């Protein structure tokens, strides 16, 4: 409760500065307050914010927003079976960080033509500090290749991790070691 009051106060100040309550003002206010809370909030954050990588992530997100909007408009104006084909794809993330999972899931849901239906953690795993990365279940309009969607989501997750890097966890360290070993074995 002690964190909620300053957060709500900052949102009210944001809305007062704009002079009107609208969907875009509330949405941008929530985003600004979330960023401020992440940068200046009390207590251990568990993540390191990298501003340059954050700008790159935002640029990629804007590009995805524009390109997917064009795809959705094409599906509406000129529907074909391929453009209207839809399905649900499960993607296991590589990081157990709830913040990373939230940012990835939100970026997917904010992109036209896709929506994150569920973020599923393993049974018995603590959702506040999970030890195993979650699986995102994503509904995709114009689904052609599920593996391409998985690759795209994993690329997005790497951008998010570079922008908001989780502090090392035992699982992340084990996973990185296993990946390095697999790469050495392959060569």
GROMACS .gro file of C-alpha atoms in nm:
model
  187
    1UNK     CA    1   0.000   0.000   0.000
    2UNK     CA    2   0.289   0.239   0.075
    3UNK     CA    3   0.409   0.210  -0.289
    4UNK     CA    4   0.059   0.256  -0.432
    5UNK     CA    5   0.002   0.610  -0.299
    6UNK     CA    6   0.306   0.774  -0.469
    7UNK     CA    7   0.234   0.581  -0.788
    8UNK     CA    8  -0.126   0.700  -0.802
    9UNK     CA    9  -0.017   1.052  -0.711
   10UNK     CA   10   0.230   1.055  -1.001
   11UNK     CA   11  -0.044   0.936  -1.237
   12UNK     CA   12  -0.282   1.209  -1.115
   13UNK     CA   13  -0.008   1.472  -1.164
   14UNK     CA   14   0.052   1.340  -1.518
   15UNK     CA   15  -0.316   1.366  -1.603
   16UNK     CA   16  -0.338   1.714  -1.447
   17UNK     CA   17  -0.045   1.831  -1.661
   18UNK     CA   18  -0.227   1.716  -1.974
   19UNK     CA   19  -0.548   1.882  -1.860
   20UNK     CA   20  -0.785   1.606  -1.970
   21UNK     CA   21  -0.855   1.242  -1.903
   22UNK     CA   22  -0.841   1.035  -2.218
   23UNK     CA   23  -0.742   0.680  -2.299
   24UNK     CA   24  -0.410   0.788  -2.450
   25UNK     CA   25  -0.328   1.017  -2.156
   26UNK     CA   26  -0.403   0.744  -1.902
   27UNK     CA   27  -0.208   0.483  -2.103
   28UNK     CA   28   0.094   0.711  -2.148
   29UNK     CA   29   0.072   0.810  -1.781
   30UNK     CA   30   0.078   0.447  -1.671
   31UNK     CA   31   0.381   0.387  -1.894
   32UNK     CA   32   0.567   0.693  -1.762
   33UNK     CA   33   0.485   0.608  -1.400
   34UNK     CA   34   0.599   0.247  -1.454
   35UNK     CA   35   0.930   0.363  -1.600
   36UNK     CA   36   0.981   0.612  -1.318
   37UNK     CA   37   0.898   0.345  -1.060
   38UNK     CA   38   1.144   0.107  -1.222
   39UNK     CA   39   1.420   0.368  -1.235
   40UNK     CA   40   1.367   0.533  -0.899
   41UNK     CA   41   1.154   0.286  -0.704
   42UNK     CA   42   1.259   0.166  -0.360
   43UNK     CA   43   1.406  -0.173  -0.285
   44UNK     CA   44   1.597  -0.422  -0.495
   45UNK     CA   45   1.479  -0.418  -0.852
   46UNK     CA   46   1.650  -0.735  -0.967
   47UNK     CA   47   1.711  -0.583  -1.313
   48UNK     CA   48   1.951  -0.339  -1.475
   49UNK     CA   49   1.807  -0.087  -1.718
   50UNK     CA   50   2.018  -0.026  -2.030
   51UNK     CA   51   1.894   0.299  -2.192
   52UNK     CA   52   2.052   0.245  -2.536
   53UNK     CA   53   1.911  -0.107  -2.562
   54UNK     CA   54   1.575   0.029  -2.441
   55UNK     CA   55   1.570   0.281  -2.728
   56UNK     CA   56   1.650  -0.003  -2.972
   57UNK     CA   57   1.367  -0.212  -2.822
   58UNK     CA   58   1.124   0.078  -2.860
   59UNK     CA   59   1.233   0.133  -3.222
   60UNK     CA   60   1.182  -0.236  -3.303
   61UNK     CA   61   0.845  -0.228  -3.127
   62UNK     CA   62   0.731   0.075  -3.331
   63UNK     CA   63   0.843  -0.099  -3.651
   64UNK     CA   64   0.652  -0.415  -3.553
   65UNK     CA   65   0.349  -0.202  -3.471
   66UNK     CA   66   0.350  -0.036  -3.814
   67UNK     CA   67   0.425  -0.349  -4.016
   68UNK     CA   68   0.169  -0.563  -3.834
   69UNK     CA   69  -0.093  -0.289  -3.875
   70UNK     CA   70  -0.037  -0.302  -4.251
   71UNK     CA   71  -0.075  -0.682  -4.240
   72UNK     CA   72  -0.402  -0.660  -4.046
   73UNK     CA   73  -0.539  -0.391  -4.281
   74UNK     CA   74  -0.454  -0.615  -4.577
   75UNK     CA   75  -0.636  -0.906  -4.410
   76UNK     CA   76  -0.944  -0.689  -4.355
   77UNK     CA   77  -0.953  -0.523  -4.698
   78UNK     CA   78  -0.853  -0.828  -4.899
   79UNK     CA   79  -0.918  -1.143  -4.697
   80UNK     CA   80  -0.769  -1.470  -4.817
   81UNK     CA   81  -0.757  -1.805  -4.639
   82UNK     CA   82  -0.385  -1.759  -4.571
   83UNK     CA   83  -0.434  -1.409  -4.423
   84UNK     CA   84  -0.725  -1.527  -4.208
   85UNK     CA   85  -0.560  -1.849  -4.088
   86UNK     CA   86  -0.507  -1.821  -3.716
   87UNK     CA   87  -0.380  -2.040  -3.439
   88UNK     CA   88  -0.223  -2.055  -3.096
   89UNK     CA   89   0.152  -2.098  -3.059
   90UNK     CA   90   0.331  -2.185  -2.735
   91UNK     CA   91   0.672  -2.028  -2.682
   92UNK     CA   92   0.899  -2.113  -2.388
   93UNK     CA   93   1.096  -1.805  -2.288
   94UNK     CA   94   1.462  -1.836  -2.192
   95UNK     CA   95   1.447  -1.614  -1.881
   96UNK     CA   96   1.249  -1.689  -1.564
   97UNK     CA   97   1.212  -1.315  -1.490
   98UNK     CA   98   0.845  -1.214  -1.447
   99UNK     CA   99   0.932  -0.860  -1.563
  100UNK     CA  100   1.083  -0.986  -1.887
  101UNK     CA  101   0.783  -1.216  -1.944
  102UNK     CA  102   0.544  -0.926  -1.880
  103UNK     CA  103   0.720  -0.690  -2.121
  104UNK     CA  104   0.737  -0.957  -2.393
  105UNK     CA  105   0.371  -1.055  -2.343
  106UNK     CA  106   0.261  -0.690  -2.348
  107UNK     CA  107   0.463  -0.610  -2.660
  108UNK     CA  108   0.301  -0.908  -2.833
  109UNK     CA  109  -0.050  -0.811  -2.722
  110UNK     CA  110  -0.004  -0.447  -2.824
  111UNK     CA  111   0.090  -0.554  -3.176
  112UNK     CA  112  -0.214  -0.586  -3.408
  113UNK     CA  113  -0.289  -0.941  -3.515
  114UNK     CA  114  -0.138  -1.106  -3.207
  115UNK     CA  115  -0.244  -1.144  -2.848
  116UNK     CA  116  -0.089  -1.325  -2.554
  117UNK     CA  117  -0.358  -1.554  -2.420
  118UNK     CA  118  -0.173  -1.697  -2.122
  119UNK     CA  119   0.158  -1.696  -1.942
  120UNK     CA  120   0.198  -2.034  -1.780
  121UNK     CA  121   0.455  -2.115  -1.514
  122UNK     CA  122   0.533  -2.473  -1.414
  123UNK     CA  123   0.318  -2.622  -1.138
  124UNK     CA  124   0.447  -2.536  -0.794
  125UNK     CA  125   0.683  -2.266  -0.923
  126UNK     CA  126   0.676  -1.939  -0.728
  127UNK     CA  127   0.541  -1.670  -0.962
  128UNK     CA  128   0.719  -1.392  -0.774
  129UNK     CA  129   1.060  -1.548  -0.833
  130UNK     CA  130   1.018  -1.846  -1.063
  131UNK     CA  131   1.307  -2.083  -1.129
  132UNK     CA  132   1.187  -2.201  -1.471
  133UNK     CA  133   1.097  -1.967  -1.760
  134UNK     CA  134   0.727  -1.947  -1.843
  135UNK     CA  135   0.553  -2.049  -2.164
  136UNK     CA  136   0.360  -1.779  -2.350
  137UNK     CA  137   0.056  -1.891  -2.546
  138UNK     CA  138  -0.001  -1.649  -2.834
  139UNK     CA  139  -0.294  -1.625  -3.075
  140UNK     CA  140  -0.169  -1.522  -3.419
  141UNK     CA  141  -0.371  -1.393  -3.716
  142UNK     CA  142  -0.221  -1.497  -4.050
  143UNK     CA  143  -0.035  -1.791  -3.895
  144UNK     CA  144   0.185  -1.951  -4.159
  145UNK     CA  145   0.482  -2.100  -3.976
  146UNK     CA  146   0.468  -2.156  -3.597
  147UNK     CA  147   0.848  -2.190  -3.582
  148UNK     CA  148   0.885  -1.843  -3.738
  149UNK     CA  149   0.659  -1.705  -3.464
  150UNK     CA  150   0.869  -1.878  -3.196
  151UNK     CA  151   1.189  -1.737  -3.348
  152UNK     CA  152   1.034  -1.388  -3.363
  153UNK     CA  153   0.924  -1.404  -2.998
  154UNK     CA  154   1.266  -1.529  -2.890
  155UNK     CA  155   1.429  -1.241  -3.081
  156UNK     CA  156   1.192  -0.999  -2.905
  157UNK     CA  157   1.281  -1.155  -2.569
  158UNK     CA  158   1.653  -1.107  -2.638
  159UNK     CA  159   1.586  -0.737  -2.709
  160UNK     CA  160   1.387  -0.708  -2.384
  161UNK     CA  161   1.663  -0.883  -2.187
  162UNK     CA  162   1.924  -0.650  -2.335
  163UNK     CA  163   1.711  -0.349  -2.235
  164UNK     CA  164   1.605  -0.476  -1.893
  165UNK     CA  165   1.872  -0.724  -1.789
  166UNK     CA  166   1.776  -0.954  -1.500
  167UNK     CA  167   2.041  -1.006  -1.236
  168UNK     CA  168   2.193  -1.353  -1.256
  169UNK     CA  169   1.986  -1.636  -1.112
  170UNK     CA  170   2.107  -1.994  -1.063
  171UNK     CA  171   1.877  -2.111  -1.346
  172UNK     CA  172   2.002  -1.845  -1.588
  173UNK     CA  173   2.364  -1.933  -1.508
  174UNK     CA  174   2.297  -2.307  -1.559
  175UNK     CA  175   2.115  -2.236  -1.887
  176UNK     CA  176   2.397  -2.017  -2.021
  177UNK     CA  177   2.653  -2.285  -1.931
  178UNK     CA  178   2.444  -2.555  -2.101
  179UNK     CA  179   2.406  -2.340  -2.415
  180UNK     CA  180   2.782  -2.272  -2.430
  181UNK     CA  181   2.851  -2.646  -2.391
  182UNK     CA  182   2.606  -2.730  -2.671
  183UNK     CA  183   2.769  -2.471  -2.898
  184UNK     CA  184   3.116  -2.614  -2.825
  185UNK     CA  185   2.993  -2.968  -2.896
  186UNK     CA  186   2.841  -2.854  -3.227
  187UNK     CA  187   3.170  -2.710  -3.351
   0.00000   0.00000   0.00000
